[in-house]
């Protein structure tokens, strides 16, 4: 499998943002971006997720997002937590990510930690090749655990992330089938 392309990575990054007024006011533009993607799993997952956004009131979407990602460490969007928990290894992994960003001349504009999934996707949209962004792809392997944890509590987010988790696992050479499922 080839890595997802920049537009696909940017789309996933946007759709994983908190569904505030800014995001929800841009849904027509986001839908147009989904339509421009090449046919494939990420385009289908993006279209299905837009249906989910369209079917719920903003307050419900915000409650669902908070419940999905802020209430349990098992579903945090900070991926090194899935790999190492709160350990020194996690701190070292985040330092390695920040060093990669610095070496690439890429500046984080949010206050999120370097392992925040939407941030990782934004970086990969610029540096998608596994050879140059190996620490990021390595970190994305944890998306497999995140998808599994979201299956019961936030299936719309699990379906959105499943193609990315599958790609990251394949790129890392460790697809163990845990990401398999209908998309």
mmCIF file of N, CA and C in Angstrom, residues 110-175:
data_model
loop_
_atom_site.group_PDB
_atom_site.id
_atom_site.type_symbol
_atom_site.label_atom_id
_atom_site.label_comp_id
_atom_site.label_asym_id
_atom_site.label_seq_id
_atom_site.Cartn_x
_atom_site.Cartn_y
_atom_site.Cartn_z
ATOM 1 N N UNK A 110 -0.552 24.985 17.167
ATOM 2 C CA UNK A 110 -1.510 24.736 18.237
ATOM 3 C C UNK A 110 -0.744 24.439 19.515
ATOM 4 N N UNK A 111 -1.444 24.433 20.606
ATOM 5 C CA UNK A 111 -0.836 24.105 21.884
ATOM 6 C C UNK A 111 -0.836 22.616 22.174
ATOM 7 N N UNK A 112 -1.187 21.814 21.184
ATOM 8 C CA UNK A 112 -1.246 20.363 21.381
ATOM 9 C C UNK A 112 0.153 19.767 21.460
ATOM 10 N N UNK A 113 0.246 18.617 22.104
ATOM 11 C CA UNK A 113 1.513 17.899 22.182
ATOM 12 C C UNK A 113 1.912 17.381 20.802
ATOM 13 N N UNK A 114 3.207 17.107 20.599
ATOM 14 C CA UNK A 114 3.668 16.692 19.261
ATOM 15 C C UNK A 114 3.069 15.377 18.769
ATOM 16 N N UNK A 115 2.472 14.583 19.649
ATOM 17 C CA UNK A 115 1.922 13.292 19.224
ATOM 18 C C UNK A 115 0.416 13.339 18.988
ATOM 19 N N UNK A 116 -0.154 14.528 18.956
ATOM 20 C CA UNK A 116 -1.601 14.694 18.737
ATOM 21 C C UNK A 116 -1.929 14.290 17.297
ATOM 22 N N UNK A 117 -2.829 13.366 17.134
ATOM 23 C CA UNK A 117 -3.089 12.756 15.828
ATOM 24 C C UNK A 117 -3.348 13.765 14.709
ATOM 25 N N UNK A 118 -4.252 14.737 14.866
ATOM 26 C CA UNK A 118 -4.442 15.700 13.758
ATOM 27 C C UNK A 118 -3.146 16.438 13.387
ATOM 28 N N UNK A 119 -2.313 16.696 14.384
ATOM 29 C CA UNK A 119 -1.026 17.343 14.126
ATOM 30 C C UNK A 119 -0.096 16.428 13.327
ATOM 31 N N UNK A 120 -0.042 15.159 13.698
ATOM 32 C CA UNK A 120 0.777 14.189 12.963
ATOM 33 C C UNK A 120 0.335 14.122 11.503
ATOM 34 N N UNK A 121 -0.969 14.159 11.292
ATOM 35 C CA UNK A 121 -1.494 14.086 9.920
ATOM 36 C C UNK A 121 -1.131 15.334 9.114
ATOM 37 N N UNK A 122 -1.193 16.491 9.764
ATOM 38 C CA UNK A 122 -0.781 17.721 9.071
ATOM 39 C C UNK A 122 0.685 17.641 8.654
ATOM 40 N N UNK A 123 1.521 17.141 9.548
ATOM 41 C CA UNK A 123 2.944 17.011 9.218
ATOM 42 C C UNK A 123 3.133 16.028 8.067
ATOM 43 N N UNK A 124 2.463 14.889 8.125
ATOM 44 C CA UNK A 124 2.611 13.893 7.059
ATOM 45 C C UNK A 124 2.089 14.400 5.717
ATOM 46 N N UNK A 125 1.146 15.326 5.743
ATOM 47 C CA UNK A 125 0.660 15.890 4.481
ATOM 48 C C UNK A 125 1.790 16.615 3.750
ATOM 49 N N UNK A 126 2.751 17.093 4.512
ATOM 50 C CA UNK A 126 3.901 17.777 3.919
ATOM 51 C C UNK A 126 5.052 16.805 3.683
ATOM 52 N N UNK A 127 5.216 15.848 4.591
ATOM 53 C CA UNK A 127 6.324 14.881 4.538
ATOM 54 C C UNK A 127 5.762 13.463 4.589
ATOM 55 N N UNK A 128 5.081 13.008 3.548
ATOM 56 C CA UNK A 128 4.375 11.730 3.636
ATOM 57 C C UNK A 128 5.252 10.489 3.489
ATOM 58 N N UNK A 129 6.450 10.625 2.986
ATOM 59 C CA UNK A 129 7.245 9.429 2.695
ATOM 60 C C UNK A 129 7.721 8.752 3.985
ATOM 61 N N UNK A 130 7.475 7.466 4.090
ATOM 62 C CA UNK A 130 7.894 6.754 5.289
ATOM 63 C C UNK A 130 9.388 6.884 5.571
ATOM 64 N N UNK A 131 10.200 7.042 4.519
ATOM 65 C CA UNK A 131 11.644 7.136 4.716
ATOM 66 C C UNK A 131 12.031 8.422 5.444
ATOM 67 N N UNK A 132 11.297 9.508 5.223
ATOM 68 C CA UNK A 132 11.663 10.783 5.845
ATOM 69 C C UNK A 132 10.848 11.097 7.095
ATOM 70 N N UNK A 133 9.765 10.392 7.292
ATOM 71 C CA UNK A 133 8.909 10.656 8.456
ATOM 72 C C UNK A 133 8.682 9.382 9.262
ATOM 73 N N UNK A 134 9.703 8.543 9.331
ATOM 74 C CA UNK A 134 9.558 7.245 10.007
ATOM 75 C C UNK A 134 9.017 7.361 11.432
ATOM 76 N N UNK A 135 9.493 8.307 12.256
ATOM 77 C CA UNK A 135 8.929 8.374 13.623
ATOM 78 C C UNK A 135 7.424 8.665 13.636
ATOM 79 N N UNK A 136 6.954 9.415 12.653
ATOM 80 C CA UNK A 136 5.521 9.728 12.610
ATOM 81 C C UNK A 136 4.728 8.489 12.208
ATOM 82 N N UNK A 137 5.217 7.783 11.178
ATOM 83 C CA UNK A 137 4.517 6.551 10.769
ATOM 84 C C UNK A 137 4.553 5.515 11.887
ATOM 85 N N UNK A 138 5.684 5.446 12.590
ATOM 86 C CA UNK A 138 5.784 4.529 13.727
ATOM 87 C C UNK A 138 4.732 4.880 14.773
ATOM 88 N N UNK A 139 4.563 6.146 15.021
ATOM 89 C CA UNK A 139 3.565 6.601 15.981
ATOM 90 C C UNK A 139 2.152 6.269 15.494
ATOM 91 N N UNK A 140 1.932 6.393 14.206
ATOM 92 C CA UNK A 140 0.592 6.132 13.659
ATOM 93 C C UNK A 140 0.184 4.665 13.783
ATOM 94 N N UNK A 141 1.163 3.788 14.006
ATOM 95 C CA UNK A 141 0.783 2.387 14.244
ATOM 96 C C UNK A 141 -0.167 2.279 15.429
ATOM 97 N N UNK A 142 -0.064 3.211 16.360
ATOM 98 C CA UNK A 142 -0.946 3.191 17.535
ATOM 99 C C UNK A 142 -2.394 3.495 17.168
ATOM 100 N N UNK A 143 -2.626 3.974 15.966
ATOM 101 C CA UNK A 143 -4.005 4.214 15.533
ATOM 102 C C UNK A 143 -4.798 2.915 15.517
ATOM 103 N N UNK A 144 -4.127 1.795 15.367
ATOM 104 C CA UNK A 144 -4.800 0.497 15.414
ATOM 105 C C UNK A 144 -5.458 0.298 16.781
ATOM 106 N N UNK A 145 -4.724 0.604 17.839
ATOM 107 C CA UNK A 145 -5.290 0.480 19.192
ATOM 108 C C UNK A 145 -6.428 1.468 19.396
ATOM 109 N N UNK A 146 -6.252 2.662 18.864
ATOM 110 C CA UNK A 146 -7.283 3.686 18.997
ATOM 111 C C UNK A 146 -8.570 3.254 18.296
ATOM 112 N N UNK A 147 -8.447 2.731 17.088
ATOM 113 C CA UNK A 147 -9.631 2.262 16.357
ATOM 114 C C UNK A 147 -10.346 1.174 17.151
ATOM 115 N N UNK A 148 -9.597 0.232 17.677
ATOM 116 C CA UNK A 148 -10.210 -0.858 18.452
ATOM 117 C C UNK A 148 -10.950 -0.313 19.669
ATOM 118 N N UNK A 149 -10.371 0.684 20.339
ATOM 119 C CA UNK A 149 -11.014 1.256 21.520
ATOM 120 C C UNK A 149 -12.256 2.060 21.158
ATOM 121 N N UNK A 150 -12.273 2.649 19.965
ATOM 122 C CA UNK A 150 -13.407 3.479 19.547
ATOM 123 C C UNK A 150 -14.564 2.665 18.963
ATOM 124 N N UNK A 151 -14.324 1.410 18.616
ATOM 125 C CA UNK A 151 -15.359 0.611 17.935
ATOM 126 C C UNK A 151 -16.702 0.635 18.674
ATOM 127 N N UNK A 152 -16.682 0.488 19.983
ATOM 128 C CA UNK A 152 -17.942 0.414 20.730
ATOM 129 C C UNK A 152 -18.450 1.772 21.179
ATOM 130 N N UNK A 153 -17.532 2.695 21.465
ATOM 131 C CA UNK A 153 -17.961 3.973 22.051
ATOM 132 C C UNK A 153 -18.171 5.079 21.026
ATOM 133 N N UNK A 154 -17.449 5.021 19.919
ATOM 134 C CA UNK A 154 -17.543 6.082 18.913
ATOM 135 C C UNK A 154 -17.317 5.481 17.521
ATOM 136 N N UNK A 155 -18.285 4.688 17.047
ATOM 137 C CA UNK A 155 -18.075 3.970 15.787
ATOM 138 C C UNK A 155 -17.848 4.881 14.579
ATOM 139 N N UNK A 156 -18.405 6.082 14.581
ATOM 140 C CA UNK A 156 -18.181 6.987 13.438
ATOM 141 C C UNK A 156 -16.700 7.365 13.356
ATOM 142 N N UNK A 157 -16.084 7.622 14.494
ATOM 143 C CA UNK A 157 -14.656 7.949 14.498
ATOM 144 C C UNK A 157 -13.813 6.712 14.188
ATOM 145 N N UNK A 158 -14.231 5.551 14.672
ATOM 146 C CA UNK A 158 -13.498 4.316 14.359
ATOM 147 C C UNK A 158 -13.491 4.079 12.849
ATOM 148 N N UNK A 159 -14.647 4.254 12.209
ATOM 149 C CA UNK A 159 -14.728 4.046 10.760
ATOM 150 C C UNK A 159 -13.887 5.074 10.011
ATOM 151 N N UNK A 160 -13.855 6.304 10.507
ATOM 152 C CA UNK A 160 -13.045 7.339 9.864
ATOM 153 C C UNK A 160 -11.563 6.989 9.935
ATOM 154 N N UNK A 161 -11.129 6.458 11.060
ATOM 155 C CA UNK A 161 -9.696 6.193 11.275
ATOM 156 C C UNK A 161 -9.227 4.835 10.760
ATOM 157 N N UNK A 162 -10.137 3.917 10.504
ATOM 158 C CA UNK A 162 -9.750 2.555 10.125
ATOM 159 C C UNK A 162 -8.839 2.512 8.899
ATOM 160 N N UNK A 163 -9.140 3.235 7.818
ATOM 161 C CA UNK A 163 -8.218 3.175 6.657
ATOM 162 C C UNK A 163 -6.821 3.698 6.981
ATOM 163 N N UNK A 164 -6.743 4.736 7.793
ATOM 164 C CA UNK A 164 -5.429 5.264 8.184
ATOM 165 C C UNK A 164 -4.674 4.237 9.025
ATOM 166 N N UNK A 165 -5.360 3.624 9.966
ATOM 167 C CA UNK A 165 -4.711 2.615 10.810
ATOM 168 C C UNK A 165 -4.208 1.461 9.965
ATOM 169 N N UNK A 166 -5.003 1.050 8.996
ATOM 170 C CA UNK A 166 -4.607 -0.060 8.118
ATOM 171 C C UNK A 166 -3.368 0.342 7.316
ATOM 172 N N UNK A 167 -3.364 1.548 6.767
ATOM 173 C CA UNK A 167 -2.208 2.013 5.989
ATOM 174 C C UNK A 167 -0.963 2.110 6.854
ATOM 175 N N UNK A 168 -1.116 2.655 8.056
ATOM 176 C CA UNK A 168 0.042 2.794 8.947
ATOM 177 C C UNK A 168 0.590 1.428 9.329
ATOM 178 N N UNK A 169 -0.301 0.487 9.603
ATOM 179 C CA UNK A 169 0.157 -0.860 9.960
ATOM 180 C C UNK A 169 0.886 -1.515 8.795
ATOM 181 N N UNK A 170 0.375 -1.345 7.595
ATOM 182 C CA UNK A 170 1.028 -1.937 6.425
ATOM 183 C C UNK A 170 2.364 -1.273 6.158
ATOM 184 N N UNK A 171 2.409 0.030 6.281
ATOM 185 C CA UNK A 171 3.666 0.742 6.050
ATOM 186 C C UNK A 171 4.704 0.313 7.074
ATOM 187 N N UNK A 172 4.272 0.104 8.291
ATOM 188 C CA UNK A 172 5.189 -0.341 9.337
ATOM 189 C C UNK A 172 5.471 -1.835 9.233
ATOM 190 N N UNK A 173 4.774 -2.536 8.311
ATOM 191 C CA UNK A 173 5.022 -3.959 8.119
ATOM 192 C C UNK A 173 4.487 -4.817 9.245
ATOM 193 N N UNK A 174 3.473 -4.324 9.910
ATOM 194 C CA UNK A 174 2.966 -5.099 11.036
ATOM 195 C C UNK A 174 1.455 -5.280 11.002
ATOM 196 N N UNK A 175 0.855 -5.343 9.829
ATOM 197 C CA UNK A 175 -0.594 -5.538 9.777
ATOM 198 C C UNK A 175 -0.926 -6.909 10.348
#
